Tab-separated table of C-alpha atoms in Angstrom:
chain	number	residue	atom	x	y	z
F	947	MET	CA	80.458	105.964	70.817
F	948	PRO	CA	82.622	103.696	71.269
F	949	THR	CA	83.414	102.304	75.336
F	950	PHE	CA	86.253	101.484	76.794
F	951	ASP	CA	86.633	99.966	80.709
F	952	LEU	CA	90.725	100.567	81.342
F	953	HIS	CA	90.709	98.821	84.604
F	954	PHE	CA	89.407	94.699	84.556
F	955	HIS	CA	91.030	91.873	86.225
F	956	ALA	CA	89.464	88.071	85.701
F	957	ASN	CA	90.100	87.636	88.562
F	958	ILE	CA	91.216	83.520	87.784
F	959	HIS	CA	94.409	83.365	89.368
F	960	ARG	CA	94.746	79.783	91.633
F	961	MET	CA	91.252	78.831	90.746
F	962	PRO	CA	90.210	74.959	90.042
F	963	ARG	CA	90.035	73.711	85.869
F	964	ARG	CA	86.303	73.431	86.477
F	965	ASN	CA	85.304	76.747	88.257
F	966	LYS	CA	87.376	78.879	85.914
F	967	PHE	CA	85.259	77.895	82.964
F	968	LEU	CA	82.456	78.442	84.161
F	969	ARG	CA	83.649	82.232	85.869
F	970	LEU	CA	85.056	82.952	81.993
F	971	GLN	CA	82.022	81.503	80.494
F	972	LYS	CA	80.045	83.879	83.044
F	973	ILE	CA	82.013	87.330	81.758
F	974	ARG	CA	81.024	86.202	78.984
F	975	TRP	CA	77.464	86.083	79.233
F	976	TYR	CA	77.795	89.425	80.667
F	977	MET	CA	80.169	90.537	77.473
F	978	LYS	CA	77.968	89.391	75.509
F	979	HIS	CA	75.562	91.097	76.917
F	980	SER	CA	77.202	94.626	77.262
F	981	GLU	CA	78.597	95.191	74.536
F	982	ILE	CA	81.260	97.029	75.576
F	983	ASP	CA	83.779	97.584	72.610
F	984	TYR	CA	86.795	97.553	74.995
F	985	VAL	CA	87.492	95.492	77.898
F	986	ALA	CA	91.763	96.051	78.751
F	987	SER	CA	92.467	92.897	81.651
F	988	THR	CA	94.459	93.913	83.590
F	989	GLU	CA	95.533	91.618	86.155
F	990	HIS	CA	98.073	91.670	89.170
F	991	SER	CA	101.264	91.116	88.612
F	992	TYR	CA	101.654	88.463	90.882
F	993	LYS	CA	98.012	87.073	89.466
F	994	LYS	CA	99.095	85.238	86.362
F	995	PRO	CA	98.108	88.714	84.023
F	996	LEU	CA	99.121	86.220	80.810
F	997	GLU	CA	97.032	83.704	81.433
F	998	ALA	CA	94.082	86.092	82.168
F	999	TYR	CA	94.536	88.140	79.250
F	1000	GLN	CA	94.511	84.993	77.072
F	1001	ARG	CA	91.334	83.528	78.667
F	1002	LEU	CA	89.529	86.540	78.531
F	1003	ALA	CA	90.918	86.949	74.596
F	1004	ASP	CA	89.013	83.904	74.235
F	1005	ALA	CA	86.765	84.400	76.248
F	1006	SER	CA	85.822	87.396	74.098
F	1007	SER	CA	86.006	84.858	70.743
F	1008	GLY	CA	82.982	85.877	68.646
F	1009	LEU	CA	81.673	89.043	70.509
F	1010	LYS	CA	81.939	92.210	69.611
F	1011	THR	CA	84.005	93.109	72.973
F	1012	GLU	CA	88.330	93.477	72.561
F	1013	ILE	CA	90.236	92.682	74.961
F	1014	ILE	CA	93.227	95.070	75.252
F	1015	PRO	CA	96.358	94.100	76.872
F	1016	GLY	CA	97.347	94.949	80.551
F	1017	VAL	CA	98.606	94.867	83.760
F	1018	GLU	CA	98.282	96.250	87.000
F	1019	ALA	CA	101.577	96.011	88.429
F	1020	VAL	CA	102.473	97.394	92.057
F	1021	SER	CA	105.788	99.166	92.453
F	1022	SER	CA	108.908	98.699	95.085
F	1023	GLU	CA	106.195	101.632	97.338
F	1024	GLY	CA	102.797	99.421	96.972
F	1025	VAL	CA	101.296	102.105	94.763
F	1026	ASP	CA	99.637	99.899	91.931
F	1027	ILE	CA	100.135	101.456	88.522
F	1028	ILE	CA	97.947	99.760	84.839
F	1029	PHE	CA	100.830	99.437	81.888
F	1030	LEU	CA	98.555	98.251	78.558
F	1031	TYR	CA	100.478	97.474	75.580
F	1032	ARG	CA	99.464	97.096	71.954
F	1033	SER	CA	99.884	92.827	71.238
F	1034	GLU	CA	100.114	90.643	73.610
F	1035	ASP	CA	103.888	89.340	72.729
F	1036	GLN	CA	104.604	93.455	74.191
F	1037	LEU	CA	102.740	92.439	77.493
F	1038	LYS	CA	105.142	89.774	77.681
F	1039	GLN	CA	107.911	91.494	77.658
F	1040	GLY	CA	106.959	94.207	79.718
F	1041	LEU	CA	105.732	92.085	82.194
F	1042	LYS	CA	109.878	91.757	82.639
F	1043	GLN	CA	110.433	94.956	83.789
F	1044	VAL	CA	106.812	95.183	86.089
F	1045	GLN	CA	107.620	92.752	88.589
F	1046	THR	CA	106.249	92.966	91.841
F	1047	PHE	CA	108.375	95.531	93.592
F	1048	ARG	CA	111.129	94.629	91.612
F	1049	TRP	CA	110.632	98.986	90.470
F	1050	SER	CA	110.208	101.954	91.747
F	1051	VAL	CA	107.264	104.658	90.985
F	1052	ARG	CA	110.856	106.431	89.965
F	1053	ASP	CA	111.217	104.799	86.826
F	1054	VAL	CA	107.422	105.133	84.845
F	1055	ALA	CA	108.727	106.951	82.268
F	1056	ARG	CA	112.388	105.301	81.303
F	1057	ILE	CA	109.419	101.871	81.744
F	1058	ALA	CA	106.983	103.128	79.712
F	1059	GLU	CA	109.667	103.889	76.931
F	1060	ASP	CA	111.857	101.075	77.271
F	1061	THR	CA	108.236	98.534	76.661
F	1062	GLU	CA	106.159	101.201	74.505
F	1063	SER	CA	103.081	100.662	76.897
F	1064	ILE	CA	100.084	103.271	77.945
F	1065	VAL	CA	100.584	104.132	81.697
F	1066	ILE	CA	97.330	104.877	83.745
F	1067	VAL	CA	97.602	105.671	87.464
F	1068	PRO	CA	93.990	103.736	89.214
F	1069	HIS	CA	92.164	105.025	92.608
F	1070	PRO	CA	94.737	107.634	93.521
F	1071	PHE	CA	92.790	108.225	96.701
F	1072	HIS	CA	90.341	104.239	97.322
F	1073	ILE	CA	90.237	103.434	100.740
F	1074	GLY	CA	92.374	100.317	99.214
F	1075	LYS	CA	96.493	100.328	100.728
F	1076	SER	CA	97.391	100.778	97.327
F	1077	SER	CA	96.456	104.238	95.981
F	1078	ALA	CA	99.470	106.736	95.166
F	1079	GLY	CA	97.653	110.005	95.777
F	1080	THR	CA	97.754	108.268	99.766
F	1081	ILE	CA	100.824	106.663	99.699
F	1082	LEU	CA	103.065	109.505	98.059
F	1083	SER	CA	103.723	113.523	99.058
F	1084	GLY	CA	102.123	115.453	97.045
F	1085	ARG	CA	105.057	116.237	95.511
F	1086	ALA	CA	105.793	112.832	94.328
F	1087	TYR	CA	101.947	112.044	93.274
F	1088	GLN	CA	102.973	114.823	90.641
F	1089	ARG	CA	106.106	113.849	89.583
F	1090	LEU	CA	104.162	110.384	88.957
F	1091	LEU	CA	100.948	111.993	86.981
F	1092	GLU	CA	103.690	113.838	84.881
F	1093	MET	CA	104.800	110.638	83.580
F	1094	CYS	CA	102.009	109.253	82.581
F	1095	ASP	CA	98.800	108.684	79.770
F	1096	TYR	CA	96.070	108.631	82.376
F	1097	ILE	CA	94.214	109.167	85.676
F	1098	GLU	CA	91.307	107.303	86.119
F	1099	ILE	CA	88.714	110.015	87.447
F	1100	HIS	CA	85.871	106.796	88.367
F	1101	ASN	CA	86.488	103.327	89.905
F	1102	GLY	CA	83.421	101.453	90.110
F	1103	SER	CA	84.740	99.381	92.875
F	1104	ALA	CA	83.991	102.201	95.639
F	1105	LEU	CA	80.285	102.112	94.216
F	1106	THR	CA	78.996	98.927	96.442
F	1107	ALA	CA	80.814	100.809	99.307
F	1108	ASP	CA	78.886	103.667	99.120
F	1109	LYS	CA	75.442	102.724	98.319
F	1110	ARG	CA	76.089	100.619	101.363
F	1111	LEU	CA	76.491	104.425	103.294
F	1112	SER	CA	74.676	106.759	101.751
F	1113	GLY	CA	71.599	104.687	103.336
F	1114	SER	CA	73.129	104.392	107.560
F	1115	LYS	CA	72.556	105.458	109.988
F	1116	VAL	CA	76.633	105.185	110.908
F	1117	ARG	CA	77.608	107.022	107.349
F	1118	ASN	CA	78.884	110.472	110.228
F	1119	LEU	CA	81.258	107.544	111.559
F	1120	PHE	CA	82.563	106.991	108.679
F	1121	LYS	CA	83.590	110.905	107.159
F	1122	ASN	CA	87.687	110.111	105.344
F	1123	THR	CA	86.337	106.993	104.590
F	1124	GLN	CA	83.386	108.780	102.272
F	1125	ALA	CA	85.726	111.499	101.104
F	1126	LYS	CA	87.471	109.052	99.714
F	1127	LEU	CA	84.685	107.229	98.437
F	1128	ASP	CA	83.741	110.709	97.073
F	1129	LYS	CA	87.360	111.140	95.282
F	1130	THR	CA	86.917	107.786	93.491
F	1131	LEU	CA	84.269	107.921	91.900
F	1132	ASN	CA	84.912	111.731	91.049
F	1133	LEU	CA	88.515	112.431	91.236
F	1134	PRO	CA	88.328	116.671	91.547
F	1135	ILE	CA	89.824	118.820	88.932
F	1136	GLU	CA	92.732	119.188	91.047
F	1137	ASP	CA	93.867	115.732	91.126
F	1138	ARG	CA	93.867	115.363	87.583
F	1139	GLY	CA	97.021	116.493	86.226
F	1140	GLU	CA	98.290	118.425	83.715
F	1141	GLY	CA	96.802	116.929	79.903
F	1142	LEU	CA	96.635	113.324	81.179
F	1143	GLY	CA	93.697	111.028	79.338
F	1144	TRP	CA	91.148	110.460	82.012
F	1145	ALA	CA	89.974	107.025	82.644
F	1146	VAL	CA	86.700	105.605	84.101
F	1147	SER	CA	86.649	101.957	84.668
F	1148	SER	CA	84.401	99.668	86.213
F	1149	ASP	CA	88.130	97.982	88.200
F	1150	ALA	CA	85.160	94.374	88.795
F	1151	HIS	CA	86.525	91.823	89.974
F	1152	TYR	CA	83.453	89.224	89.687
F	1153	PRO	CA	81.683	89.618	86.713
F	1154	GLY	CA	78.028	90.966	86.815
F	1155	GLU	CA	80.310	94.237	88.183
F	1156	GLN	CA	81.213	96.014	85.517
F	1157	TYR	CA	78.174	99.390	86.375
F	1158	VAL	CA	79.864	102.233	84.498
F	1159	VAL	CA	82.199	102.241	81.740
F	1160	GLY	CA	84.215	105.180	80.007
F	1161	VAL	CA	82.475	106.429	76.377
F	1162	THR	CA	83.808	109.034	73.899
F	1163	ASP	CA	82.509	110.533	70.742
F	1164	LEU	CA	85.550	110.311	69.450
F	1165	PHE	CA	86.820	107.627	67.328
F	1166	PRO	CA	89.959	105.905	65.792
F	1167	GLU	CA	91.409	107.725	62.046
F	1168	ASP	CA	92.030	105.631	59.695
F	1169	GLY	CA	95.247	103.894	59.506
F	1170	ASP	CA	94.739	103.960	63.733
F	1171	ASP	CA	94.176	100.429	65.717
F	1172	THR	CA	92.859	100.437	69.160
F	1173	PHE	CA	96.462	101.686	71.104
F	1174	ASP	CA	97.325	104.234	68.753
F	1175	PHE	CA	93.374	105.647	69.864
F	1176	LEU	CA	93.960	106.067	73.769
F	1177	LYS	CA	98.078	107.052	73.218
F	1178	LYS	CA	96.009	110.163	72.298
F	1179	ARG	CA	94.125	110.712	76.428
F	1180	ILE	CA	90.928	110.334	75.687
F	1181	ARG	CA	88.849	112.038	78.296
F	1182	PHE	CA	86.287	109.292	79.171
F	1183	ASP	CA	83.158	110.071	80.130
F	1184	SER	CA	81.053	108.377	82.561
F	1185	TYR	CA	78.406	105.159	80.598
F	1186	PRO	CA	76.491	103.582	82.579
F	1187	VAL	CA	75.931	99.724	82.415
F	1188	LEU	CA	74.869	97.708	85.257
F	1189	ASP	CA	72.423	99.372	87.869
F	1190	LEU	CA	73.508	98.619	91.300
F	1191	SER	CA	70.802	96.346	93.137
F	1192	ASP	CA	68.937	98.142	96.090
F	1193	SER	CA	69.164	94.786	98.147
F	1194	LYS	CA	70.383	96.016	101.150
F	1195	MET	CA	71.193	91.885	101.419
F	1196	ARG	CA	73.370	91.305	97.762
F	1197	ASN	CA	75.404	94.181	98.203
F	1198	ASN	CA	75.954	93.863	101.788
F	1199	THR	CA	77.611	90.155	100.730
F	1200	LYS	CA	79.435	91.371	97.548
F	1201	LEU	CA	80.595	93.878	100.085
F	1202	LEU	CA	81.656	91.262	102.541
F	1203	ARG	CA	82.704	89.659	99.386
F	1204	SER	CA	85.265	91.949	98.163
F	1205	LEU	CA	86.840	92.293	101.697
F	1206	GLN	CA	87.948	88.684	100.972
F	1207	GLY	CA	89.486	89.669	98.280
F	1208	VAL	CA	91.239	92.963	99.667
F	1209	ILE	CA	92.503	91.025	102.414
F	1210	LYS	CA	93.826	88.104	100.445
F	1211	GLU	CA	95.390	90.230	98.314
F	1212	GLY	CA	96.942	92.196	100.678
F	1213	LEU	CA	98.285	88.791	102.659
F	1214	ILE	CA	99.744	87.687	98.728
F	1215	LYS	CA	101.510	91.124	99.066
F	1216	LYS	CA	102.650	91.003	101.973
F	1217	TYR	CA	104.213	87.247	101.512
F	1218	LEU	CA	105.380	88.389	98.197
F	1219	LYS	CA	106.806	91.742	99.507
F	1220	THR	CA	109.003	88.901	102.771
F	1221	LEU	CA	109.823	86.481	100.025
F	1222	GLY	CA	111.917	89.398	98.813
F	1223	ARG	CA	113.929	90.917	101.506
F	1224	THR	CA	114.660	87.466	102.868
F	1225	LYS	CA	116.329	86.749	99.373
F	1226	SER	CA	118.422	90.047	99.374
F	1227	VAL	CA	119.235	88.832	102.737
F	1228	VAL	CA	120.471	85.832	101.724
F	1229	ALA	CA	122.573	86.951	98.434
F	1230	ILE	CA	123.825	89.429	100.553
F	1231	CYS	CA	125.523	86.604	103.383
F	1232	ALA	CA	125.928	84.146	100.560
F	1233	TYR	CA	128.415	87.165	98.990
F	1234	TYR	CA	130.280	87.505	101.865
F	1235	GLY	CA	130.630	83.837	102.635
F	1236	LEU	CA	128.478	83.596	106.120
F	1237	LEU	CA	125.990	80.674	105.401
F	1238	PRO	CA	127.147	77.417	105.979
F	1239	ASN	CA	129.411	75.509	103.419
F	1240	SER	CA	129.443	78.844	101.240
């Protein structure tokens, strides 16, 4: 049965050349041993998603795994949305329309049509600050789902935190966090929309974190490529790939590493948003002749 991970990050942005090479070699090692059939490269829109796809495609050369071009883009509302494309050329064209903070979730249907992309709503109730179900109103969330192809019903990035909390004496102090983790690992039916495919994804940012991916007993029909197959809105089941560590120290290390990554990405987003506002103010001032020598 074919296995799909529709949400994966190479996470090589701004890495020194040597470190980037080692990271990709380690990713290749895990791909070879996990034998996942399809992995979507969905690097964040502010971390060179085209390069991430190209490097992942190179790293998987000769392996069973096929890399699907894509991006996890952030809207002007701060919501993360994944766009998948049929080819590298379409990814290049699509990236022009989903630049960070320069589009709205209200535009998703138009963007999907213009770029011929498949749209996924990732981790809709995650503990992070970029989840559609947390940022948007209930009505706006449902409208967004109506414009998309898939809803992520399981996001593996929550597994380590869930396991760490499950054995902790302070679990009762984090009831809201636990509720969000539960929704991230098994999205309730009432939050899945109508007629959407179900994505089961790792959201891995580091090699060896593809704990669970999606699996289906359906196969592409003759003449269909991977993209055509995904357009049928497959409802994937969970497929375990790697076991979580039982070591508290190891899990704590992974949590700290993930937290560091989240903080770093949050700072990048904040900088980009501030930069965008500054450019807008400068443009307005220039238009009205309020700048020196303007």
